[in-house]
Coordinates of C-alpha atoms and ligand atoms in Angstrom, one line a residue:
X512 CA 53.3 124.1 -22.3
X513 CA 49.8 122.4 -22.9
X514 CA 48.7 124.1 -25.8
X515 CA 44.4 125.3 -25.5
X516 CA 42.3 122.9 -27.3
X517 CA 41.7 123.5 -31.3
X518 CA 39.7 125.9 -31.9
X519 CA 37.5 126.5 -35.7
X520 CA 35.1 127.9 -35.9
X521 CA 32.7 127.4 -39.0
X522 CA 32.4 130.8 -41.6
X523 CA 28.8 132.8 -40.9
X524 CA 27.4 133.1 -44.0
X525 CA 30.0 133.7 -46.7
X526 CA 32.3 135.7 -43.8
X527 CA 34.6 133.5 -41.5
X528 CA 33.8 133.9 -38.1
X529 CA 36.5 137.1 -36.8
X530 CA 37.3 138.1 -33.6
X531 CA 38.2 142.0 -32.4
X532 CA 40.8 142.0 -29.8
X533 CA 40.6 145.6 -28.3
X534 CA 44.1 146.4 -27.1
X535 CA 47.6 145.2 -27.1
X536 CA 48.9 145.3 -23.3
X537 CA 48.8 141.5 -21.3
X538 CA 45.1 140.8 -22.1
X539 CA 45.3 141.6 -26.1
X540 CA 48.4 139.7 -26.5
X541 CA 47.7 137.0 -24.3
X542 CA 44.4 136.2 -25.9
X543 CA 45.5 136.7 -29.5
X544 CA 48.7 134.0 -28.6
X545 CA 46.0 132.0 -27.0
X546 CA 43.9 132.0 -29.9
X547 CA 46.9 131.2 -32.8
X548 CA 47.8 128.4 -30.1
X549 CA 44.3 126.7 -30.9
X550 CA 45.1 126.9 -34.2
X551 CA 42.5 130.0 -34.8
X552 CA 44.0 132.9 -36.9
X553 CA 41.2 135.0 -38.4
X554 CA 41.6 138.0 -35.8
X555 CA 43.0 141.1 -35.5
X556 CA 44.3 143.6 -32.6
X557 CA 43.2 147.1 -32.8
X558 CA 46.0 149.2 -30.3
X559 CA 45.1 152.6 -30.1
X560 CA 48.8 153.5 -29.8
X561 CA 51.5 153.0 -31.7
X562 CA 52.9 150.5 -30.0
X563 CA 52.2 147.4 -27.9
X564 CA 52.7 146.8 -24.0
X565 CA 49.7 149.2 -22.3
X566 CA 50.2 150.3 -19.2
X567 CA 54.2 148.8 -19.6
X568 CA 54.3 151.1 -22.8
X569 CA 52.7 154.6 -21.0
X570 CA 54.1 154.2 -17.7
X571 CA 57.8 155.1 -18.6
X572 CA 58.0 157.4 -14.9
X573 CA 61.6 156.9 -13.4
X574 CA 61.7 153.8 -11.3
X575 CA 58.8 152.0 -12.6
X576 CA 58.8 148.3 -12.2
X577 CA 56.6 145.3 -11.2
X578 CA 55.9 144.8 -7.4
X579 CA 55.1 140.6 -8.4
X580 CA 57.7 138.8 -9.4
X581 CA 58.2 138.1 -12.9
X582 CA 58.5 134.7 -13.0
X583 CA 55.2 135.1 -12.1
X584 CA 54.0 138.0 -13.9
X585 CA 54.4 137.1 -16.8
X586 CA 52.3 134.4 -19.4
X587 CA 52.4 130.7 -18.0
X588 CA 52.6 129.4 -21.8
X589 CA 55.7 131.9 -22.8
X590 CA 57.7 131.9 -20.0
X591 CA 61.1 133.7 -20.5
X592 CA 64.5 133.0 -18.6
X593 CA 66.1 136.2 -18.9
X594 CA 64.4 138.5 -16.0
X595 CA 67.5 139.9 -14.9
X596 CA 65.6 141.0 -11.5
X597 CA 62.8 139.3 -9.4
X598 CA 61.0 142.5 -9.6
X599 CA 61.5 143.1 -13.4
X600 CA 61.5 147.2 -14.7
X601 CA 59.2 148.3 -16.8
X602 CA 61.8 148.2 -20.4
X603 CA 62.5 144.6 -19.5
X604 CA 58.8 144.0 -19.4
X605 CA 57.6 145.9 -22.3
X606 CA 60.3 143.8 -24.0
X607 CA 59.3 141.0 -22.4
X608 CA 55.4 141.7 -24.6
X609 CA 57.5 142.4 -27.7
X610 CA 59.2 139.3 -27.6
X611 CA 55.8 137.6 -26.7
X612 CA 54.2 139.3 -30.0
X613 CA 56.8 138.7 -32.4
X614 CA 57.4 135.0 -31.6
X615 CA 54.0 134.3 -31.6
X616 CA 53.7 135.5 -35.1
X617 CA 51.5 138.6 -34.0
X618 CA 52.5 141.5 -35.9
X619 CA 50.4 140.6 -38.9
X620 CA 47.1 140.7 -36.9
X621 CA 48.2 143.6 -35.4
X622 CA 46.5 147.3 -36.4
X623 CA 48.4 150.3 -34.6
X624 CA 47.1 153.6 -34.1
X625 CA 43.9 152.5 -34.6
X626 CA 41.6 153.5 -31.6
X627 CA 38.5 152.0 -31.7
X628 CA 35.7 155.2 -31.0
X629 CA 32.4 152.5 -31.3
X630 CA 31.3 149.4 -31.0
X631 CA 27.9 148.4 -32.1
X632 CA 25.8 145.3 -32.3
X633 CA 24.2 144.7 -35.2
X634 CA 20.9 142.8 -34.4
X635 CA 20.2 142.0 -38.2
X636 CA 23.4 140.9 -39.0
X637 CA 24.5 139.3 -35.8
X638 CA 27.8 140.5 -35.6
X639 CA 29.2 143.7 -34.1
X640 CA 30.9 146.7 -36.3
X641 CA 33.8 148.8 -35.1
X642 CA 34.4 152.2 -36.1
X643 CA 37.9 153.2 -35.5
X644 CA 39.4 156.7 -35.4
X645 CA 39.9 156.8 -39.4
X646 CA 36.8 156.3 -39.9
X647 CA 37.0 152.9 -41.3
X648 CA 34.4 150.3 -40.2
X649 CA 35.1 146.5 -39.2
X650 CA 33.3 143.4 -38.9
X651 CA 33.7 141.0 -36.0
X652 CA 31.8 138.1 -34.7
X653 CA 33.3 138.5 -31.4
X654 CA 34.8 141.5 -29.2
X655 CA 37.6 140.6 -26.7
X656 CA 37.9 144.1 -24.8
X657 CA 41.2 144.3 -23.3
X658 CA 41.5 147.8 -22.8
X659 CA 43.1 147.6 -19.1
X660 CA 41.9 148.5 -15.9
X661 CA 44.8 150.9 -15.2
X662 CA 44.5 152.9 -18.4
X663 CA 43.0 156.4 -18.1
X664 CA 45.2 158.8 -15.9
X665 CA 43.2 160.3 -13.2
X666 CA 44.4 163.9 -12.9
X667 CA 43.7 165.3 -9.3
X668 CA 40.4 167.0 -8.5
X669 CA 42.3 170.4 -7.3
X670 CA 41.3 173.9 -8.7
X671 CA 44.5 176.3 -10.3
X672 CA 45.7 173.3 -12.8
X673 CA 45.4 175.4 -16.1
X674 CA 47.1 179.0 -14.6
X675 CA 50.1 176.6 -13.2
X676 CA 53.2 178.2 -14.9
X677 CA 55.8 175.3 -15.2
X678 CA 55.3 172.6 -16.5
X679 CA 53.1 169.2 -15.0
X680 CA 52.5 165.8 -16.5
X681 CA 51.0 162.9 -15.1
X682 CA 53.3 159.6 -14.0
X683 CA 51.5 157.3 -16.8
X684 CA 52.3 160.3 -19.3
X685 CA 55.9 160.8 -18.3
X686 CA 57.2 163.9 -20.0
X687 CA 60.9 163.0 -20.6
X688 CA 61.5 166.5 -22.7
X689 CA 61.3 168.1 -19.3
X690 CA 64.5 168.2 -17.7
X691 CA 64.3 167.5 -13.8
X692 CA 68.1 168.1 -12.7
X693 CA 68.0 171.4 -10.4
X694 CA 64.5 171.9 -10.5
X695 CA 62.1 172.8 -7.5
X696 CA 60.1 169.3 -8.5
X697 CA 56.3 168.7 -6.3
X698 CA 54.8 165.2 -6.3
X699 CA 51.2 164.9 -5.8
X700 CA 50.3 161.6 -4.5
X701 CA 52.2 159.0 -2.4
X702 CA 50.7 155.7 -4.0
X703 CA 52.3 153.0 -5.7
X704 CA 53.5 155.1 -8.9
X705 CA 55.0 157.5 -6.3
X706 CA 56.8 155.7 -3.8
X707 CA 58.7 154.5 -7.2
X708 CA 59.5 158.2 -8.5
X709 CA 60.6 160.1 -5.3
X710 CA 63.6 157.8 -4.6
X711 CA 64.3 157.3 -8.5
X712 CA 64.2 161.5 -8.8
X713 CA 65.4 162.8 -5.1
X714 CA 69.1 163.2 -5.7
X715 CA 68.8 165.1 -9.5
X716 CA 66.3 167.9 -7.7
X717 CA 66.6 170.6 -6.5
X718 CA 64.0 170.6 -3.7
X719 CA 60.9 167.7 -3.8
X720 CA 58.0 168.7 -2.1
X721 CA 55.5 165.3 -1.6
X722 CA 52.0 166.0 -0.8
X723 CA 50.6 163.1 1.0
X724 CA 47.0 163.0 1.4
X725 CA 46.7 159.3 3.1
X726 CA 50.2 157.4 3.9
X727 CA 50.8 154.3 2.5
X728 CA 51.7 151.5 4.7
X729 CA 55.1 149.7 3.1
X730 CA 56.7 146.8 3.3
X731 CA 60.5 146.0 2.5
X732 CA 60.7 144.8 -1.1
X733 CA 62.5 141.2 -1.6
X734 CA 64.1 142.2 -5.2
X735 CA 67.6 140.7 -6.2
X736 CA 69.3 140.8 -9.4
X737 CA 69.0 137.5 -11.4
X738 CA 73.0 137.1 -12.4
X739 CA 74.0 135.5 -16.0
X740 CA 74.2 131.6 -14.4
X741 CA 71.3 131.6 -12.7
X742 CA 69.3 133.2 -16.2
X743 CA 71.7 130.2 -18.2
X744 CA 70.2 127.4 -15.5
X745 CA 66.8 128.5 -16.0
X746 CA 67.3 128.8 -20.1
X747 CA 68.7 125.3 -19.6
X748 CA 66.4 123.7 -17.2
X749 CA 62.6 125.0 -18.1
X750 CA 61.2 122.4 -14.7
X751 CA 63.1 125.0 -12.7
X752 CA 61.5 127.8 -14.5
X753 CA 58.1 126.2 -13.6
X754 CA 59.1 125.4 -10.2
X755 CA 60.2 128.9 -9.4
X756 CA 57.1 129.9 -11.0
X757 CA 55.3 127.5 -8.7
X758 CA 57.3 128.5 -5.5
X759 CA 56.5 132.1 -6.2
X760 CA 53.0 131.6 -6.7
X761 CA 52.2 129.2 -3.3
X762 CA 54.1 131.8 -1.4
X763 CA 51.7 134.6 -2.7
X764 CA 48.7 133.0 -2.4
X765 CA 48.2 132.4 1.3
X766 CA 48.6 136.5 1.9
X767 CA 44.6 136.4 0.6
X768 CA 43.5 135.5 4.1
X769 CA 44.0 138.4 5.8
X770 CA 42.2 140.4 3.0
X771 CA 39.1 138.6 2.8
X772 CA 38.5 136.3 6.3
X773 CA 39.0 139.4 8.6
X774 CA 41.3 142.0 8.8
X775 CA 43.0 141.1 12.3
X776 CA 44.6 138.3 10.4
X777 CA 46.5 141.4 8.6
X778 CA 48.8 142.3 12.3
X779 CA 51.6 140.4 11.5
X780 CA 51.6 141.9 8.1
X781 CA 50.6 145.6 10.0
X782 CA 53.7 145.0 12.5
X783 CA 56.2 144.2 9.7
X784 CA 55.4 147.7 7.9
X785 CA 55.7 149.6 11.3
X786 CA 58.9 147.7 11.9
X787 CA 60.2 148.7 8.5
X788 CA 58.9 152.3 8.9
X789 CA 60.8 152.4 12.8
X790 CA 64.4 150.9 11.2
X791 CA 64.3 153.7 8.0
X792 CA 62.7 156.6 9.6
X793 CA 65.1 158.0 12.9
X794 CA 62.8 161.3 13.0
X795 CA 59.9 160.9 15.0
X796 CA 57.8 163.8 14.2
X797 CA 58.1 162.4 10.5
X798 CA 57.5 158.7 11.4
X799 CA 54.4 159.9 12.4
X800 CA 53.7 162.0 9.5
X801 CA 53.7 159.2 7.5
X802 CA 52.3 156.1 9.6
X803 CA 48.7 155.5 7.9
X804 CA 45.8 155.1 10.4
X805 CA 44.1 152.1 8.8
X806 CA 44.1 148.5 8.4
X807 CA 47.2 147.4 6.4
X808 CA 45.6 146.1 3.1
X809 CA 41.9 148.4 2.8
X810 CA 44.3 150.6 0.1
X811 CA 47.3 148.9 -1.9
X812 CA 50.1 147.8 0.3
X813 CA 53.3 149.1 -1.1
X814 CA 57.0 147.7 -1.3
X815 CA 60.4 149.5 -1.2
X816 CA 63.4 149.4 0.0
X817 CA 64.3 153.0 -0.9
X818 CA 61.0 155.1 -0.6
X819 CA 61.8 156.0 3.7
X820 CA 65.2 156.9 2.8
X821 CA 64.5 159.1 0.0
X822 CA 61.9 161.4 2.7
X823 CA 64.9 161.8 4.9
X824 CA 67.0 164.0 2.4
X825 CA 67.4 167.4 3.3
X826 CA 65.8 168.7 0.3
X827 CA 62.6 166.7 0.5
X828 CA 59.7 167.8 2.6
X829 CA 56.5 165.7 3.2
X830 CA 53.6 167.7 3.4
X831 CA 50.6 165.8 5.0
X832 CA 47.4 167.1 4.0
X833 CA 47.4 166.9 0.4
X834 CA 47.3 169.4 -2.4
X835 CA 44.3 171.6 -2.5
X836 CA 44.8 173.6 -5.5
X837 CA 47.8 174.9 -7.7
X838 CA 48.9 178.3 -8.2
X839 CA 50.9 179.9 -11.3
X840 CA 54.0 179.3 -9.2
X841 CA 53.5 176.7 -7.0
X842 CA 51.3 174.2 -5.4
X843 CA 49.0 174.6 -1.9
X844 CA 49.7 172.2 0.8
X845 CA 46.1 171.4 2.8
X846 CA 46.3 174.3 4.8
X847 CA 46.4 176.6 1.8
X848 CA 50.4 177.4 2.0
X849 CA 52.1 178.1 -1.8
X850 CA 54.9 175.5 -2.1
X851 CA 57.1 177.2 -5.2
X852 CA 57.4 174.5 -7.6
X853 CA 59.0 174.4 -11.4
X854 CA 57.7 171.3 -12.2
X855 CA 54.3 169.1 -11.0
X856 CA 54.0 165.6 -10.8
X857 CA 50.8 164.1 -10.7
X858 CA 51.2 160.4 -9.0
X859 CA 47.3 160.5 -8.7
X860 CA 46.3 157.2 -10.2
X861 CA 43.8 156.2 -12.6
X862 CA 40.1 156.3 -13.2
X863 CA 39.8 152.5 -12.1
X864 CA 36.6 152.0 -10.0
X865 CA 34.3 153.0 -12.4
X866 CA 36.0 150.8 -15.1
X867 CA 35.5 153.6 -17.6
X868 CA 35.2 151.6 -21.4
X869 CA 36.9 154.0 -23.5
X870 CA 34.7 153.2 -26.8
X871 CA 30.9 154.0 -27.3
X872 CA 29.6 150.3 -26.6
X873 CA 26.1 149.6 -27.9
X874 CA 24.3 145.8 -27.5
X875 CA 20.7 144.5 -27.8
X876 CA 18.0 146.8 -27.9
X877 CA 20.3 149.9 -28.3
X878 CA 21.4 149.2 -24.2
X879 CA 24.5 151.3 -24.0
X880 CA 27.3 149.5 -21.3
X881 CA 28.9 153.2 -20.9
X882 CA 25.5 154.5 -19.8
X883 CA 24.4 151.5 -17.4
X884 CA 27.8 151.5 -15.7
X885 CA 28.0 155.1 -15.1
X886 CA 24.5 155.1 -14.0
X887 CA 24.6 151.3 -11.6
X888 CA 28.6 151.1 -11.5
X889 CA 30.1 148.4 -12.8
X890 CA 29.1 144.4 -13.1
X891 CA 29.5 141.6 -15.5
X892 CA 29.4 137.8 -14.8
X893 CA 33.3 136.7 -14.4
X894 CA 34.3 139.5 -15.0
X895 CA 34.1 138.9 -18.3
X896 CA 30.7 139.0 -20.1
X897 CA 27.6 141.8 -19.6
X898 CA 24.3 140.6 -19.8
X899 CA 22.9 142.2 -22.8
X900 CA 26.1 142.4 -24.7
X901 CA 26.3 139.5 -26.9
X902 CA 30.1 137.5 -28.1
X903 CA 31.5 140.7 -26.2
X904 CA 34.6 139.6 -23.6
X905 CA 36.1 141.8 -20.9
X906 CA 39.9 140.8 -20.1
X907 CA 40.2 142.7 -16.7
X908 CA 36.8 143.4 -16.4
X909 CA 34.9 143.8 -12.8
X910 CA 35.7 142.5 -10.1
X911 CA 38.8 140.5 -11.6
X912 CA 41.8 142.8 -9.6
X913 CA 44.1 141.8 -7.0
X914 CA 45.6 142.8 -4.1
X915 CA 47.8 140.0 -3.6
X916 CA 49.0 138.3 -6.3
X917 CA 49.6 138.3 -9.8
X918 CA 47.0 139.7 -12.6
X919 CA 48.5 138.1 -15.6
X920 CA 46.9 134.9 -13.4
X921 CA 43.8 136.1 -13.6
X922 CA 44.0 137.2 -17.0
X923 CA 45.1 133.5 -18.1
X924 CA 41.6 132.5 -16.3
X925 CA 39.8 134.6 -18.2
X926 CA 41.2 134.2 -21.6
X927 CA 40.8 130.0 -20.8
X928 CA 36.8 131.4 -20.5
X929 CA 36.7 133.0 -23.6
X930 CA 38.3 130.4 -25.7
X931 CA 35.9 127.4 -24.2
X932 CA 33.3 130.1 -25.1
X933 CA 34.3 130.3 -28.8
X934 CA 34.2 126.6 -29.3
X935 CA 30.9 126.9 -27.7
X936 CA 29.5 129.2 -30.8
X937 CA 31.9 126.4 -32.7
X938 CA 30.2 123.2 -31.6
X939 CA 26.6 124.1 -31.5
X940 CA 26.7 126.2 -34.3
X941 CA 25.0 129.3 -32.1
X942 CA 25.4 132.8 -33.7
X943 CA 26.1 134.2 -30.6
X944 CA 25.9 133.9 -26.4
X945 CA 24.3 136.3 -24.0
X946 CA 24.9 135.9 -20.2
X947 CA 21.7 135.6 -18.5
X948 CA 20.5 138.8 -16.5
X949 CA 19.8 136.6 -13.5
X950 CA 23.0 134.4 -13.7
X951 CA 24.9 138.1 -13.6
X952 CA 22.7 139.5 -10.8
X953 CA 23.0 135.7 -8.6
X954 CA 27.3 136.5 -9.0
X955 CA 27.6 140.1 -8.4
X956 CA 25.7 139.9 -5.0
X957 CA 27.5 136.8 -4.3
X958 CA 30.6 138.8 -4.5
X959 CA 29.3 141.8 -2.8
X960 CA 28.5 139.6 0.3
X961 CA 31.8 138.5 0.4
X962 CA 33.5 141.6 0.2
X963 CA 31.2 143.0 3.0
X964 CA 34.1 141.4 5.3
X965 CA 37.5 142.1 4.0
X966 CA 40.1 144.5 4.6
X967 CA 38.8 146.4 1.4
X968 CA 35.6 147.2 3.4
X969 CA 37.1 148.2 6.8
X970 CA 36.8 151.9 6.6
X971 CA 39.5 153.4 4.0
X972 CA 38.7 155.6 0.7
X973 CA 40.6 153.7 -1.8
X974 CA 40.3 153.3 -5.5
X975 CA 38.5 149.7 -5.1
X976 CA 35.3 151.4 -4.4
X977 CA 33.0 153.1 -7.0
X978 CA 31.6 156.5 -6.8
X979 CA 28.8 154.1 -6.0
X980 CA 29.9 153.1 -3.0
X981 CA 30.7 148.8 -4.0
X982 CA 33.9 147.8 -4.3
X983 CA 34.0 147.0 -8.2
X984 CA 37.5 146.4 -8.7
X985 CA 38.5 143.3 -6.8
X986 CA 38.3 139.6 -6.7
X987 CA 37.7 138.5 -3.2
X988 CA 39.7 134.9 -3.0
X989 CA 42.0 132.6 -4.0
X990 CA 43.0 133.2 -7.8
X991 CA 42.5 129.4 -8.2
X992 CA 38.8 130.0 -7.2
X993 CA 38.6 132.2 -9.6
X994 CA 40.5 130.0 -11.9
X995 CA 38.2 127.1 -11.1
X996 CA 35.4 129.4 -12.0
X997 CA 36.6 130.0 -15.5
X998 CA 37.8 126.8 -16.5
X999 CA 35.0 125.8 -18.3
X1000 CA 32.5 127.7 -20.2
X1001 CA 29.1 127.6 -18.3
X1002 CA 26.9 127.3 -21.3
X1003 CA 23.2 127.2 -19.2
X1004 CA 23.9 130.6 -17.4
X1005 CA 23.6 132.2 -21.3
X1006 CA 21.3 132.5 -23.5
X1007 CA 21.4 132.0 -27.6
X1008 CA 20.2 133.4 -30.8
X1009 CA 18.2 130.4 -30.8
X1010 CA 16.9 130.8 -28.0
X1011 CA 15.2 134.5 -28.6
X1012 CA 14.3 133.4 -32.2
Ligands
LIG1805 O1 47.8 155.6 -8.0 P1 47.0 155.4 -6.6 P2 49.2 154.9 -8.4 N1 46.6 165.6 -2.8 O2 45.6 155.6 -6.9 C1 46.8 160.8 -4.2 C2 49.2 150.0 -10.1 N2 50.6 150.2 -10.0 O3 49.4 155.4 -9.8 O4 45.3 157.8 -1.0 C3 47.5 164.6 -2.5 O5 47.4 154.3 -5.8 C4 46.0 159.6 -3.5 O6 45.8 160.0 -2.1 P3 44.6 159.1 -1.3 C5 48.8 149.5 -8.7 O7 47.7 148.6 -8.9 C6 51.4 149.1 -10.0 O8 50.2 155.2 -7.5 O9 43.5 158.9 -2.3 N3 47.3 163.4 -2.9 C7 47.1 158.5 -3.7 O10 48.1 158.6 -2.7 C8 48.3 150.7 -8.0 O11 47.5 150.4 -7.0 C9 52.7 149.3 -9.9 O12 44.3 159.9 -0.2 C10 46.4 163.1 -3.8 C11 47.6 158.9 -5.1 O13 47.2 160.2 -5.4 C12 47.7 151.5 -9.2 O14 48.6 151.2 -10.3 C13 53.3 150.5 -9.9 C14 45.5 164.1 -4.2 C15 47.1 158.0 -6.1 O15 47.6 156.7 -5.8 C16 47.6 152.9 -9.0 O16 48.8 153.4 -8.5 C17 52.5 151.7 -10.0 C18 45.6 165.4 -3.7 N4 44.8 166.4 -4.0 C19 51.2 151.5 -10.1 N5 44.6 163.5 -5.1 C20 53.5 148.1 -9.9 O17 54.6 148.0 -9.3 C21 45.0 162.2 -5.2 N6 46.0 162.0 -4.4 C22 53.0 146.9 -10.6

């Protein structure tokens, strides 16, 4: 693998110059290898839990796994030949981050249980200063933020949660103490973190009740085991490692047509779900039930091969309509019927639209980035740097998601960005860079145009769009546009110390 070019960077004052990386899921880890690659080592990782892998480490639910392939999802510069399915599970890839850490000589950079509360610029100093939950206060020249887009569960907005008498935990907080087998078990939600748990869960319940509020449209899922020669050829042969890798991606890629040049490029896509749903559903009062009445692609398009058959069980009822409230035995379908229930799953998703930073983040002038976004949404140039917010690097940040291919992609984009932006501060000796207001405004309604004709615009209510209204969450193209984007630092779209001095 190319290694990133060196980077040093000289000390500021008597202090070398330290970077903050802000979480240890694909974005922290990926940067921080990055970074030791170009020979830079004066960083650390703050994780505010006690262990690496993010949303890999919290989403533990039954069934969890990738829907990209992991030849794929997974880092271009530590690729690994022991995926033992196309679609890896979520152990293999958490385990697939620990390997990444510990061969990459992470652990010592690494602070656990350390959630960052603040970060602050410091104006005099020039640097920022991180207060973490101890207490204790640290120095960094730079911020990479990589605290995921897909962090913070979103519990449904239904009245009766808190008199519920069973028990009721969210998918991304799985509650494994709680013991499923024989239980009258309701699902809230029929996203992609459900259609995983209701086939993984339907034969140990007792009765499943799914409230559905909008139906997914699903596709069959191409997963196959990856057997002990095929793992031995790809140990053996790392070109066919990289041309798998290569296959996989080319095959993705086209799919981003029919999401961003007009959504009747989506019917052949649309006519392979509705086949799928006519082969696994006979019933045809409940092949309605559950046929969406939207473009294929507006919300997330799904994959299983199990999800249709689970519905069919005697013992598992779809109730369209959604869940309006919870009761302390039960939970209301949409037309205000109790559903008894022992146990409450939440598959509701997370707060992802309004890219919620979960750290008090002050830059120049005292401009807080929690206030502006909650009061404009969400925007940043890239998705990676915020006008106003000097050395500070989103990994994940607006506008960087996907719909149709892989995000550890993008991520690798971004984390390219960063480093050509350290050697930046490196070569001109520049305390710090600030994006330019006007470079960030020129981007963000260049994007907005563009998303003003995809899929993601064509009449849906899904998580892409803010509470104010703009789609905040996704990149509208190719990945290699955005790739292209970010291959090189764009030094005249910033400004410098120097240049306010
Ligand atoms: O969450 P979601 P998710 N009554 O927001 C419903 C990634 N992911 O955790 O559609 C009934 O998609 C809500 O209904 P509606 C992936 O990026 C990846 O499943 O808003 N339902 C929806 O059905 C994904 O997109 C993998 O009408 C209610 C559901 O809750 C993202 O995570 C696996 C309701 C939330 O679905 C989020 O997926 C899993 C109510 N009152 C997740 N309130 C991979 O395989 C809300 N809902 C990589």
């Amino acid at each position: 693998m190319p290694r990133p070019e060196p980077l040093t960077i000289p000390p500021r004052g008597n202090a070398p110059f330290h970077v903050a990386i802000i979480g240890a899921g694909f974005g922290g880890i990926g940067a921080a290898i990055q970074l030791r690659r170009a020979g830079f080592h004066d960083f650390t990782i703050l994780e505010a839990a006690s262990d690496i892998g993010g949303t890999w480490r919290d989403n533990t639910y039954p069934g969890a796994a990738c829907d990209v392939q992991s030849h794929l999802y997974s880092f271009s510069f530590a690729p690994w030949p022991h995926w033992d399915h196309m679609f890896a599970r979520q152990e293999q890839i958490l385990a697939y981050l620990r390997w990444c850490a510990g061969t990459h000589g992470l652990d010592p950079h690494l602070r656990l249980d350390c959630p960052v509360r603040e970060a602050r610029f410091d104006e005099k100093a020039q640097h920022w200063r991180l207060r973490v939950g101890n207490g204790d206060e640290l120095v960094a020249h730079a911020v990479i933020s990589a605290t995921g887009g897909l962090s913070q569960p979103q519990w449904p907005d239904i009245p009766g949660q808190k008199e519920f008498r069973g028990e009721q935990f969210h998918t991304a907080r799985w509650n494994h103490d709680v013991e499923l087998d024989g239980q009258r078990v309701a699902v809230i939600g029929t996203g992609a973190s459900a259609i995983q748990v209701v086939p993984a869960i339907a034969d140990r319940v007792r009765s499943l009740d799914l409230f559905q509020r909008t139906p997914p449209w699903v596709l069959p899922k191409p997963d196959r085991t990856i057997g002990p020669r095929e793992r031995t050829l790809l140990e053996n042969l790392p070109a066919l490692q990289w041309l798998q890798r290569q296959r996989i991606y080319w095959s993705l890629e086209p799919r981003v047509l029919g999401f961003v040049i007009h959504p009747r490029i989506m019917g052949g896509l649309q006519a392979l779900a509705k086949l799928h749903l006519r082969r696994s559903i006979q019933d045809s009062e409940l092949r309605t039930r559950v046929t969406p009445d939207y473009t294929i692609g507006c919300k997330r398009i799904l994959m299983s091969n199990d999800y249709y058959d689970a519905l069919q069980r005697p013992h598992v009822t779809v109730h369209a309509g959604g869940a309006s409230g919870l009761t302390p035995g039960g939970v209301l379908d949409g037309n205000g019927h109790e559903q008894p229930a022992d146990v409450v799953i939440h598959a509701t998703g997370f707060k992802a639209a309004d890219a919620p930073i979960p750290y008090t983040l002050t830059g120049l002038d005292g401009a807080s980035l929690n206030d502006r976004w909650a009061r404009e949404g969400a925007a940043a140039f890239k998705g990676t740097t915020v006008h106003g917010f000097p050395n500070f690097f989103l990994i994940v940040g607006p506008n960087t998601g996907l719909g149709h291919s892989s995000m550890v992609h993008i991520i690798e984009s971004q984390i390219t960005y960063v480093l050509d932006a350290l050697r930046t501060i490196a070569r001109t000796g520049a305390n710090w860079i600030d994006v330019r207001q006007e470079a960030q405004d020129q981007w963000n309604a260049d994007l907005q145009k563009r998303l003003a004709g995809t899929v993601w615009a064509s009449g849906c209510n899904a998580w892409y769009q803010s509470s104010h209204g703009r789609n905040t969450t996704l990149w509208p193209g190719f990945t290699w546009q955005f790739r292209q984007r970010t291959r090189r630092f764009d030094a005249n779209a910033y400004l410098t110390d120097r240049d306010v001095a």
